[in-house]
Short mmCIF file of C-alpha atoms and ligand atoms in Angstrom, two decimals:
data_model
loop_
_atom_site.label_atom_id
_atom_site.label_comp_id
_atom_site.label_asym_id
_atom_site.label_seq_id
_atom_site.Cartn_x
_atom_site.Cartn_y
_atom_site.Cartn_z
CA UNK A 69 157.30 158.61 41.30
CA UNK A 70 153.92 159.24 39.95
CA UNK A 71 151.52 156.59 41.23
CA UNK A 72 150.59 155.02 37.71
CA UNK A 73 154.74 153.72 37.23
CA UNK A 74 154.39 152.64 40.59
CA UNK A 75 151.11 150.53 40.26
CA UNK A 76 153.12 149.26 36.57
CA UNK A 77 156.21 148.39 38.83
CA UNK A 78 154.37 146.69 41.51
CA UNK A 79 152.52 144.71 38.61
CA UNK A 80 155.74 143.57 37.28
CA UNK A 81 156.89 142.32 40.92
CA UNK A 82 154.33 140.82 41.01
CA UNK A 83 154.51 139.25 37.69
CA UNK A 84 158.44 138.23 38.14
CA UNK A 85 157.82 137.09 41.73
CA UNK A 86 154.95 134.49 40.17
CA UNK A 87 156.85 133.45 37.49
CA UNK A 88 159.92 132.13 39.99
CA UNK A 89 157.66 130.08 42.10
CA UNK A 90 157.10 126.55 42.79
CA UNK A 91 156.04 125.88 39.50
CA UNK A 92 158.59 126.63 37.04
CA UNK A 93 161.35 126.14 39.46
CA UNK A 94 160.71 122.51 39.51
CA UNK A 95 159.01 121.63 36.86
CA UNK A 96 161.83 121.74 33.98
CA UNK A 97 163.93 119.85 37.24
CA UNK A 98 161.30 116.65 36.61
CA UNK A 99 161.57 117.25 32.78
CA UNK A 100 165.35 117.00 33.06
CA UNK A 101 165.39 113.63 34.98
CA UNK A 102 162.45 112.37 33.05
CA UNK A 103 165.06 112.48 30.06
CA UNK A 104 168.08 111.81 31.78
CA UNK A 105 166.43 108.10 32.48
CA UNK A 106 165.58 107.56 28.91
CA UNK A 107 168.46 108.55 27.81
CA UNK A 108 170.23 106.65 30.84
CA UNK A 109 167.64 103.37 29.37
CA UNK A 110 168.91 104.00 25.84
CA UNK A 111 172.70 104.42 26.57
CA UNK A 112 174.11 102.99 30.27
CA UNK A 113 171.08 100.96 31.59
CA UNK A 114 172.14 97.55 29.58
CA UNK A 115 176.07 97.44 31.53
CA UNK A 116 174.75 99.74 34.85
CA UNK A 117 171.91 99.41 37.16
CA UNK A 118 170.62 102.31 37.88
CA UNK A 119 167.76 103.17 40.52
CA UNK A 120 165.46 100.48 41.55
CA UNK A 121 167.30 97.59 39.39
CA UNK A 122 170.35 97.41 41.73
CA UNK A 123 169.48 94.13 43.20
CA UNK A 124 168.58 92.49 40.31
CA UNK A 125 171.44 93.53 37.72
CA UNK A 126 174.98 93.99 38.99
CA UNK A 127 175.69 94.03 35.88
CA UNK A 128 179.04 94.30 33.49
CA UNK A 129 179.57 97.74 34.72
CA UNK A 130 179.37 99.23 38.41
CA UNK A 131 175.88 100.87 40.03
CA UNK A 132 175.90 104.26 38.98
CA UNK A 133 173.42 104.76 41.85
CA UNK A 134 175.17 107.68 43.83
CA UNK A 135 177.82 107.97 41.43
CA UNK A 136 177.76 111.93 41.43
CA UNK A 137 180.77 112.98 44.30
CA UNK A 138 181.84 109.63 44.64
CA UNK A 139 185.04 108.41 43.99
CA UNK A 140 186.00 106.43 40.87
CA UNK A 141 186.58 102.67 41.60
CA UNK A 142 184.83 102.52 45.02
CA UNK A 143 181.78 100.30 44.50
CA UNK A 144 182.61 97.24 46.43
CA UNK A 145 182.83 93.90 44.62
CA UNK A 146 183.44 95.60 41.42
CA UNK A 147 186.33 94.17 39.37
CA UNK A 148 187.32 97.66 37.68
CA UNK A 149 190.20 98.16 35.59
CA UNK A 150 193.43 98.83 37.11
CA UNK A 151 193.54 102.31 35.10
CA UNK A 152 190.29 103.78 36.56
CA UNK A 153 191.11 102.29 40.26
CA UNK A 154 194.37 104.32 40.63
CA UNK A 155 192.73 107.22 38.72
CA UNK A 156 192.03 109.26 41.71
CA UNK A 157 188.94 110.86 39.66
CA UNK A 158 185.78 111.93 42.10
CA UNK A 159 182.81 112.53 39.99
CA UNK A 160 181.75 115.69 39.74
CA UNK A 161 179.01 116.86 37.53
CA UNK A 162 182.66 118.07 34.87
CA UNK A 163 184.39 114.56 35.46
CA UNK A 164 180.76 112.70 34.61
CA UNK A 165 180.46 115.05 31.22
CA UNK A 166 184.03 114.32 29.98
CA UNK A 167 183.69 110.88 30.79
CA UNK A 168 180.44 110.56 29.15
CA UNK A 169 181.63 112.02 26.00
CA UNK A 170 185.12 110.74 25.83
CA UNK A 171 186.21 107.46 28.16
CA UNK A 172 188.33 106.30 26.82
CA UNK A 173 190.47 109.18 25.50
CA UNK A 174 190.11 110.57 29.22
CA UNK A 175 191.18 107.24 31.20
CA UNK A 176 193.31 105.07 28.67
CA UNK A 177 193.05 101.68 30.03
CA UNK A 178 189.56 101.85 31.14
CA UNK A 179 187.33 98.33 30.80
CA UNK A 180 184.21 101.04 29.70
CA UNK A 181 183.65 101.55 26.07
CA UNK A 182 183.19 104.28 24.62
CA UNK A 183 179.93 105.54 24.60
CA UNK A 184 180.32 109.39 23.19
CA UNK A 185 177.56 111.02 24.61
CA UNK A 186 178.97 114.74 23.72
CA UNK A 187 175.79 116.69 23.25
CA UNK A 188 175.89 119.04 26.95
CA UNK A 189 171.99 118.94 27.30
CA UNK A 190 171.84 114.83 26.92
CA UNK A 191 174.93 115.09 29.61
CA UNK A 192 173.00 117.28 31.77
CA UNK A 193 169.89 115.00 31.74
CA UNK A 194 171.85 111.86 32.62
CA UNK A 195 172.95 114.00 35.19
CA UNK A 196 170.13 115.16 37.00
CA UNK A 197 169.13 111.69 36.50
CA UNK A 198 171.83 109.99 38.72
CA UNK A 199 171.21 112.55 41.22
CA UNK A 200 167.92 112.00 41.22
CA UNK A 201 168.71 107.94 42.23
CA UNK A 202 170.81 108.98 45.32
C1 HEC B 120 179.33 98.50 27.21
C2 HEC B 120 179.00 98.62 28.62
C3 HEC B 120 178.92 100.02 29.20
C4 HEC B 120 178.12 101.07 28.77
C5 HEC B 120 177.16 101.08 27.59
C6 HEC B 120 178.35 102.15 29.71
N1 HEC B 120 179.27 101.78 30.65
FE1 HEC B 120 180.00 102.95 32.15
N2 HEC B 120 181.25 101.44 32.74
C7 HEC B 120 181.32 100.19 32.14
C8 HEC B 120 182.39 99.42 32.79
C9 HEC B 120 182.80 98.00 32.44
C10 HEC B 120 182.95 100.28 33.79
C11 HEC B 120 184.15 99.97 34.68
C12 HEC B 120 185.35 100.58 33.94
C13 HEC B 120 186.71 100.22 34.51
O1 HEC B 120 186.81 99.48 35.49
O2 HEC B 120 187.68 100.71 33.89
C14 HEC B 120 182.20 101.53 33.73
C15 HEC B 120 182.43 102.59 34.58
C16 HEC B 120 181.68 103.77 34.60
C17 HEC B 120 181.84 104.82 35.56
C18 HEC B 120 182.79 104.83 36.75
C19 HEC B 120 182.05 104.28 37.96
C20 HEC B 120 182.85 104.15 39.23
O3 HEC B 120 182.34 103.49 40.15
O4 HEC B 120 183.96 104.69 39.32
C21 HEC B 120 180.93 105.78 35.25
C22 HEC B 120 180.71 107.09 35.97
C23 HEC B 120 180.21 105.32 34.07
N3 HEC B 120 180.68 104.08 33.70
C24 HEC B 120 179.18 106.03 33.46
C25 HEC B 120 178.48 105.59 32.34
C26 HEC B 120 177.41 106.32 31.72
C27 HEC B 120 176.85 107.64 32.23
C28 HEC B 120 176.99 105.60 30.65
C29 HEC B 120 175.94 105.97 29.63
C30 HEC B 120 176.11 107.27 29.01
C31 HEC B 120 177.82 104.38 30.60
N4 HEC B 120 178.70 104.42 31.65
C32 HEC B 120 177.70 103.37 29.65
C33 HEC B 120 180.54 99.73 31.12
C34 HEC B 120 179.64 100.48 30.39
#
């Protein structure tokens, strides 16, 4: 290889191996939550607590602190529907989306309303969001 594609490859290795470091790998994470919570404020916050507000507000829905891999109906005190206590539903990132955009079509029977949050991105945010409260 003559030595001028090398030094042009090594430049681009270099390039590449800057671009994936600390910086953009977490930066669009913090973005991400930043709007998750807004979005979380807009939507959820007024029937869930959500990070620091736990104490405070148990409010008309369960904490969603934690909620990602948990399983549905397991907050203790709660008084959840008999539908979504027999549901046998773990929350995964999937189960969160659907549930998120369609409640009440997914779990007839549920005590949630329906909230229709269908755009993917806004789903991811509120996402990364809850994960970020664990
Ligand atoms: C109008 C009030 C209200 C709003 C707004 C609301 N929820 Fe709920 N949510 C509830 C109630 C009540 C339950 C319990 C449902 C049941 O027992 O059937 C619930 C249950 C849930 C559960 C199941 C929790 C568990 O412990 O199994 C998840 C997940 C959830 N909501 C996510 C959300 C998200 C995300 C938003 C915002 C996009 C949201 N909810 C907006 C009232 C609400």
């Amino acid at each position: 290889m003559p030595q001028s594609v090398r030094s042009v490859l090594a430049g681009c290795l270099l390039l590449t191996g800057l671009s994936a470091g600390p910086v953009l790998a977490e930066e669009p994470d913090a973005a991400l939550v930043a709007e998750g919570e807004a979005l979380f404020d807009r939507v959820c916050r007024r029937c869930h607590a959500g990070a620091a507000d736990v104490e405070e507000r148990v409010g008309y829905g369960p904490t969603l602190i934690g909620v990602v891999g948990r399983e549905a109906g397991s907050v203790e005190g709660f008084d959840y529907s008999e539908a979504l206590e027999q549901s046998g539903i773990v929350w995964t990132e999937g189960a969160l989306a659907a549930w998120m955009a369609d409640n009440d079509h997914m779990l007839p029977g549920t005590k949630m309303r329906h909230v229709g949050v269908e755009d993917p991105t806004e789903q991811k945010a509120i996402i990364a969001y809850l994960k970020a409260t664990e």
